[in-house]
Amino acid sequence: MDLTLLYRGPLASCDYDCPYCPFAKRRDSRDQLRADRARLERFTDWATGQTTDRLSLLFTPWGEGLVRSWYRRALTHLSHQPHIRRVAIQTNLSCRTDWIAGADLDTLALWCTYHPGQTPYDRFLAKCRELDRLGARFSVGIVGLPDHLDAARRLRADLPDQVYLWVNAAEGRTYDDAEADVWTALDPLFPYSRRPHASAGLPCRTGESVISVDGEGTVRRCHFVRAELGNLYDGTYRQALRPRPCPLTTCDCHIGYVHLETLPLYDVFAGGVLERIPASLT
Ligand code: SF4
Ligand code: SF4
């Protein structure tokens, strides 16, 4: 079967200090890092052995994964497995980029976020240009806050046209029409992010063809619904996979609502759902 997995292990540290993030400049102890590495390796081994399924994987760490060698190694290794269609990760792109040349670039993809104030603009842009030179698949995005607008405009002007620049509505922020138009001029798909999506009772692919997995292998339908479906490593999750409506009122995060069947986003992002690359750009 085709199965999409969103993996989030215990890693919770980040090298950046974004004012809008609870994980800013958090440190993991040596033991916590060791535990994160062991759990990631267990998940990687499981995915490697799952050869009768076709897997798409997105790593969504709380903190920054790619500054850790074990994430770079896992992504490289998984990208070479024939039954893995896509392996992607959310990253601030502060990592080195030389490892990317060792991955299968038809399978690897990066969801990159620019955080103004955390790294010089030119340094981030140079990393994007290096990804482009290497032939990597990647999207670039930014949080739609007023003081990010200049950087967003610069990025849109400086990035190659075929690199999608997405804009995420800032959490809890209301955008009037004029403000929304400004962001939509940079990201034509911003209207999907502008407001949380009413989701109660609506069909969502999570829990059927998409699941969320934590470091212990606990399987949930998505990162936002806490009810457990079973465990990945003892196989108990499998019998729980079936269509089911969303039990929450709203879904306001792209990695969730992209799977809502009432939205057209599997068509909009066909071939790039996990790394957020629209079909029109590929
Ligand atoms: S880069 Fe991401 S994880 Fe790190 S502080 Fe900023 S928002 Fe948080
Ligand atoms: S709509 Fe969002 S919150 Fe609801 S089940 Fe799907 S991903 Fe989870």
Short mmCIF file of C-alpha atoms and ligand atoms in Angstrom, two decimals:
data_model
loop_
_atom_site.label_atom_id
_atom_site.label_comp_id
_atom_site.label_asym_id
_atom_site.label_seq_id
_atom_site.Cartn_x
_atom_site.Cartn_y
_atom_site.Cartn_z
CA MET A 1 0.00 0.00 0.00
CA ASP A 2 0.96 3.66 -0.34
CA LEU A 3 1.62 5.05 3.12
CA THR A 4 2.76 8.52 4.16
CA LEU A 5 4.45 8.88 7.54
CA LEU A 6 5.22 12.05 9.45
CA TYR A 7 7.96 11.29 11.95
CA ARG A 8 8.69 13.44 15.00
CA GLY A 9 11.18 12.07 17.50
CA PRO A 10 12.21 13.55 20.85
CA LEU A 11 14.69 16.11 19.43
CA ALA A 12 13.65 19.53 20.71
CA SER A 13 16.73 21.70 20.36
CA CYS A 14 17.43 24.35 17.80
CA ASP A 15 20.36 26.54 16.89
CA TYR A 16 18.02 29.48 16.18
CA ASP A 17 16.17 31.77 18.54
CA CYS A 18 12.94 32.69 16.72
CA PRO A 19 10.68 34.85 18.90
CA TYR A 20 7.62 32.90 17.70
CA CYS A 21 8.94 29.45 18.64
CA PRO A 22 8.90 27.46 21.92
CA PHE A 23 11.98 25.48 20.84
CA ALA A 24 14.21 28.48 20.26
CA LYS A 25 17.73 27.92 21.58
CA ARG A 26 16.64 24.90 23.57
CA ARG A 27 19.40 22.48 24.39
CA ASP A 28 19.06 18.72 24.43
CA SER A 29 21.32 16.92 26.90
CA ARG A 30 23.80 14.36 25.64
CA ASP A 31 21.41 11.60 26.78
CA GLN A 32 18.48 13.19 24.98
CA LEU A 33 20.49 13.45 21.78
CA ARG A 34 21.59 9.83 22.10
CA ALA A 35 17.96 8.79 22.59
CA ASP A 36 16.86 10.84 19.58
CA ARG A 37 19.52 9.23 17.44
CA ALA A 38 18.58 5.69 18.56
CA ARG A 39 14.91 6.31 17.84
CA LEU A 40 15.61 7.82 14.45
CA GLU A 41 17.79 4.86 13.54
CA ARG A 42 15.06 2.45 14.63
CA PHE A 43 12.55 4.26 12.46
CA THR A 44 15.01 4.28 9.55
CA ASP A 45 15.56 0.52 9.89
CA TRP A 46 11.82 -0.07 9.97
CA ALA A 47 11.24 2.06 6.86
CA THR A 48 14.13 0.36 5.06
CA GLY A 49 12.63 -3.06 5.69
CA GLN A 50 9.07 -2.17 4.67
CA THR A 51 9.66 -3.13 1.05
CA THR A 52 6.12 -4.29 0.24
CA ASP A 53 4.77 -0.76 0.84
CA ARG A 54 5.49 2.43 -1.06
CA LEU A 55 6.46 4.98 1.55
CA SER A 56 6.57 8.77 1.59
CA LEU A 57 8.28 10.21 4.66
CA LEU A 58 8.35 13.68 6.16
CA PHE A 59 10.50 14.47 9.18
CA THR A 60 8.98 17.27 11.24
CA PRO A 61 11.31 17.67 14.23
CA TRP A 62 10.34 20.12 16.97
CA GLY A 63 13.81 21.62 16.64
CA GLU A 64 16.42 21.54 13.88
CA GLY A 65 17.37 18.06 12.63
CA LEU A 66 19.87 18.66 9.86
CA VAL A 67 22.56 20.04 12.18
CA ARG A 68 22.68 16.46 13.55
CA SER A 69 24.64 13.91 11.54
CA TRP A 70 22.08 11.17 12.16
CA TYR A 71 19.33 13.07 10.33
CA ARG A 72 21.60 13.75 7.35
CA ARG A 73 22.60 10.08 7.28
CA ALA A 74 19.01 8.83 7.59
CA LEU A 75 17.75 11.06 4.79
CA THR A 76 20.60 10.06 2.50
CA HIS A 77 20.12 6.35 3.22
CA LEU A 78 16.33 6.42 2.86
CA SER A 79 16.53 8.37 -0.40
CA HIS A 80 18.29 5.39 -2.01
CA GLN A 81 15.62 2.81 -1.11
CA PRO A 82 13.57 1.83 -4.19
CA HIS A 83 10.29 1.54 -2.25
CA ILE A 84 10.62 5.04 -0.80
CA ARG A 85 9.02 7.57 -3.11
CA ARG A 86 9.87 10.66 -1.13
CA VAL A 87 11.87 11.55 1.97
CA ALA A 88 11.63 15.14 3.11
CA ILE A 89 12.42 17.24 6.19
CA GLN A 90 11.47 20.64 7.54
CA THR A 91 14.63 22.66 8.12
CA ASN A 92 15.95 26.15 8.79
CA LEU A 93 18.78 25.33 6.34
CA SER A 94 21.52 26.32 8.79
CA CYS A 95 23.22 22.98 8.08
CA ARG A 96 26.04 22.29 5.69
CA THR A 97 24.90 21.24 2.22
CA ASP A 98 27.73 18.96 1.01
CA TRP A 99 25.91 15.77 2.17
CA ILE A 100 23.08 16.41 -0.28
CA ALA A 101 25.21 15.34 -3.24
CA GLY A 102 25.28 11.82 -1.73
CA ALA A 103 21.49 11.47 -1.71
CA ASP A 104 19.17 10.36 -4.51
CA LEU A 105 17.89 13.75 -5.58
CA ASP A 106 14.79 12.29 -7.24
CA THR A 107 13.61 11.18 -3.78
CA LEU A 108 15.08 13.68 -1.30
CA ALA A 109 13.30 16.99 -0.75
CA LEU A 110 13.67 19.88 1.69
CA TRP A 111 11.05 22.17 3.20
CA CYS A 112 13.16 25.21 4.06
CA THR A 113 12.06 28.12 6.20
CA TYR A 114 13.76 31.50 6.31
CA HIS A 115 13.74 33.11 9.73
CA PRO A 116 14.75 36.80 9.39
CA GLY A 117 16.87 37.96 12.28
CA GLN A 118 18.37 34.50 12.84
CA THR A 119 20.76 34.37 9.94
CA PRO A 120 21.96 36.97 7.43
CA TYR A 121 19.80 37.13 4.32
CA ASP A 122 22.75 36.59 2.01
CA ARG A 123 23.81 33.47 3.86
CA PHE A 124 20.35 31.92 3.56
CA LEU A 125 20.10 32.88 -0.11
CA ALA A 126 23.52 31.37 -0.79
CA LYS A 127 22.33 28.09 0.74
CA CYS A 128 19.26 28.12 -1.52
CA ARG A 129 21.45 28.80 -4.54
CA GLU A 130 23.68 25.91 -3.54
CA LEU A 131 20.62 23.61 -3.32
CA ASP A 132 19.60 24.79 -6.76
CA ARG A 133 23.08 24.20 -8.15
CA LEU A 134 23.08 20.67 -6.71
CA GLY A 135 19.70 19.97 -8.33
CA ALA A 136 17.88 19.44 -5.01
CA ARG A 137 14.08 19.62 -4.70
CA PHE A 138 13.12 22.26 -2.18
CA SER A 139 10.56 24.86 -1.24
CA VAL A 140 11.32 28.02 0.71
CA GLY A 141 8.97 29.77 3.06
CA ILE A 142 8.53 32.47 5.61
CA VAL A 143 6.05 33.39 8.33
CA GLY A 144 3.78 36.21 7.18
CA LEU A 145 4.62 38.85 9.76
CA PRO A 146 4.79 42.53 8.76
CA ASP A 147 8.48 42.84 9.56
CA HIS A 148 9.19 39.82 7.31
CA LEU A 149 7.69 41.45 4.25
CA ASP A 150 10.85 43.03 2.88
CA ALA A 151 12.77 39.79 3.23
CA ALA A 152 9.94 37.88 1.57
CA ARG A 153 9.95 40.28 -1.38
CA ARG A 154 13.70 40.01 -1.71
CA LEU A 155 13.54 36.24 -1.61
CA ARG A 156 10.85 36.10 -4.28
CA ALA A 157 12.95 38.37 -6.50
CA ASP A 158 16.22 36.53 -5.88
CA LEU A 159 15.10 32.89 -5.96
CA PRO A 160 14.79 31.17 -9.32
CA ASP A 161 11.19 31.25 -10.63
CA GLN A 162 10.85 27.46 -10.31
CA VAL A 163 11.50 27.62 -6.54
CA TYR A 164 8.18 27.98 -4.73
CA LEU A 165 8.06 30.61 -2.00
CA TRP A 166 5.29 29.83 0.47
CA VAL A 167 3.98 32.16 3.16
CA ASN A 168 2.50 30.80 6.37
CA ALA A 169 -0.09 32.88 8.17
CA ALA A 170 1.33 33.74 11.59
CA GLU A 171 -0.39 31.81 14.36
CA GLY A 172 -3.32 33.66 15.87
CA ARG A 173 -3.01 36.57 13.46
CA THR A 174 -5.98 37.91 11.48
CA TYR A 175 -5.30 39.22 7.99
CA ASP A 176 -7.65 41.80 6.51
CA ASP A 177 -8.16 41.66 2.76
CA ALA A 178 -5.58 44.31 1.96
CA GLU A 179 -2.94 42.56 4.04
CA ALA A 180 -3.85 39.16 2.59
CA ASP A 181 -3.49 40.58 -0.92
CA VAL A 182 0.05 41.69 -0.15
CA TRP A 183 1.07 38.17 0.88
CA THR A 184 -0.92 36.55 -1.92
CA ALA A 185 1.06 38.61 -4.42
CA LEU A 186 4.14 36.73 -3.18
CA ASP A 187 2.50 33.32 -2.64
CA PRO A 188 -0.61 32.74 -4.76
CA LEU A 189 -1.53 29.88 -2.39
CA PHE A 190 -1.50 32.10 0.72
CA PRO A 191 -5.35 32.06 0.82
CA TYR A 192 -5.12 28.41 1.95
CA SER A 193 -2.99 29.45 4.92
CA ARG A 194 -4.79 32.68 5.76
CA ARG A 195 -7.43 31.16 8.07
CA PRO A 196 -7.73 27.87 9.94
CA HIS A 197 -9.82 25.34 8.01
CA ALA A 198 -13.07 24.14 9.55
CA SER A 199 -12.48 20.38 9.70
CA ALA A 200 -14.99 18.87 12.18
CA GLY A 201 -16.50 15.72 10.74
CA LEU A 202 -14.80 16.15 7.37
CA PRO A 203 -12.94 13.33 5.65
CA CYS A 204 -9.18 13.54 6.06
CA ARG A 205 -6.66 11.05 4.68
CA THR A 206 -4.85 10.87 8.01
CA GLY A 207 -5.52 7.63 9.85
CA GLU A 208 -5.93 5.81 6.56
CA SER A 209 -3.07 6.53 4.15
CA VAL A 210 -1.21 9.10 6.29
CA ILE A 211 -0.01 8.60 9.86
CA SER A 212 2.11 10.37 12.45
CA VAL A 213 4.80 8.45 14.35
CA ASP A 214 6.75 9.48 17.44
CA GLY A 215 10.07 8.23 18.74
CA GLU A 216 8.50 5.29 20.58
CA GLY A 217 6.70 4.18 17.43
CA THR A 218 3.33 5.36 18.76
CA VAL A 219 1.08 5.93 15.78
CA ARG A 220 -1.55 8.65 15.68
CA ARG A 221 -3.55 9.85 12.71
CA CYS A 222 -1.80 13.25 12.68
CA HIS A 223 0.33 15.42 14.93
CA PHE A 224 -2.76 17.21 16.27
CA VAL A 225 -5.13 14.42 17.33
CA ARG A 226 -3.76 12.69 20.43
CA ALA A 227 -5.76 9.43 20.18
CA GLU A 228 -3.41 6.51 19.48
CA LEU A 229 -3.94 4.05 16.62
CA GLY A 230 -1.34 1.49 17.74
CA ASN A 231 2.39 1.00 17.45
CA LEU A 232 4.52 0.99 14.33
CA TYR A 233 7.04 -1.59 15.50
CA ASP A 234 4.63 -4.26 16.74
CA GLY A 235 2.42 -3.77 13.68
CA THR A 236 -0.71 -2.96 15.69
CA TYR A 237 -1.26 0.31 13.80
CA ARG A 238 -2.02 -1.57 10.62
CA GLN A 239 -5.45 -2.90 11.51
CA ALA A 240 -6.50 0.58 12.66
CA LEU A 241 -6.00 2.19 9.23
CA ARG A 242 -9.35 3.21 7.78
CA PRO A 243 -11.23 6.30 6.62
CA ARG A 244 -12.31 8.48 9.50
CA PRO A 245 -13.60 12.05 9.91
CA CYS A 246 -11.60 14.76 11.67
CA PRO A 247 -12.53 14.97 15.37
CA LEU A 248 -11.23 18.53 15.82
CA THR A 249 -12.94 21.82 15.07
CA THR A 250 -10.26 23.32 12.86
CA CYS A 251 -6.97 22.43 11.24
CA ASP A 252 -4.56 25.31 10.80
CA CYS A 253 -1.25 23.77 9.84
CA HIS A 254 -0.26 22.91 6.28
CA ILE A 255 1.09 19.49 7.29
CA GLY A 256 -2.43 18.68 8.51
CA TYR A 257 -4.96 20.34 6.22
CA VAL A 258 -3.06 19.37 3.08
CA HIS A 259 -4.57 15.91 3.72
CA LEU A 260 -8.19 17.11 4.06
CA GLU A 261 -10.19 15.50 1.29
CA THR A 262 -12.46 18.51 0.99
CA LEU A 263 -9.56 20.68 -0.16
CA PRO A 264 -7.95 20.29 -3.61
CA LEU A 265 -4.41 20.32 -2.26
CA TYR A 266 -3.39 16.80 -3.39
CA ASP A 267 -3.96 18.12 -6.92
CA VAL A 268 -2.39 21.51 -6.28
CA PHE A 269 0.73 19.88 -4.79
CA ALA A 270 0.65 16.67 -6.85
CA GLY A 271 4.10 15.06 -6.63
CA GLY A 272 5.18 17.52 -3.92
CA VAL A 273 2.61 17.26 -1.13
CA LEU A 274 5.17 16.62 1.62
CA GLU A 275 7.77 19.20 0.64
CA ARG A 276 5.10 21.76 -0.35
CA ILE A 277 5.98 22.14 -4.00
CA PRO A 278 3.02 22.86 -6.30
CA ALA A 279 2.58 20.71 -9.38
CA SER A 280 2.56 23.79 -11.58
CA LEU A 281 6.25 24.34 -10.76
CA THR A 282 7.50 20.81 -11.45
S1 SF4 B 1 14.32 27.62 13.34
FE1 SF4 B 1 12.33 26.57 13.64
S2 SF4 B 1 12.66 25.25 15.45
FE2 SF4 B 1 14.33 26.74 15.39
S3 SF4 B 1 13.68 28.41 16.74
FE3 SF4 B 1 13.09 28.97 14.64
S4 SF4 B 1 10.98 28.21 14.38
FE4 SF4 B 1 11.86 27.20 16.21
S1 SF4 B 2 -8.01 17.75 9.38
FE1 SF4 B 2 -6.08 18.23 10.45
S2 SF4 B 2 -6.50 17.91 12.64
FE2 SF4 B 2 -8.14 16.90 11.48
S3 SF4 B 2 -7.47 14.80 11.30
FE3 SF4 B 2 -6.81 15.86 9.42
S4 SF4 B 2 -4.72 16.56 9.86
FE4 SF4 B 2 -5.65 15.98 11.83
#
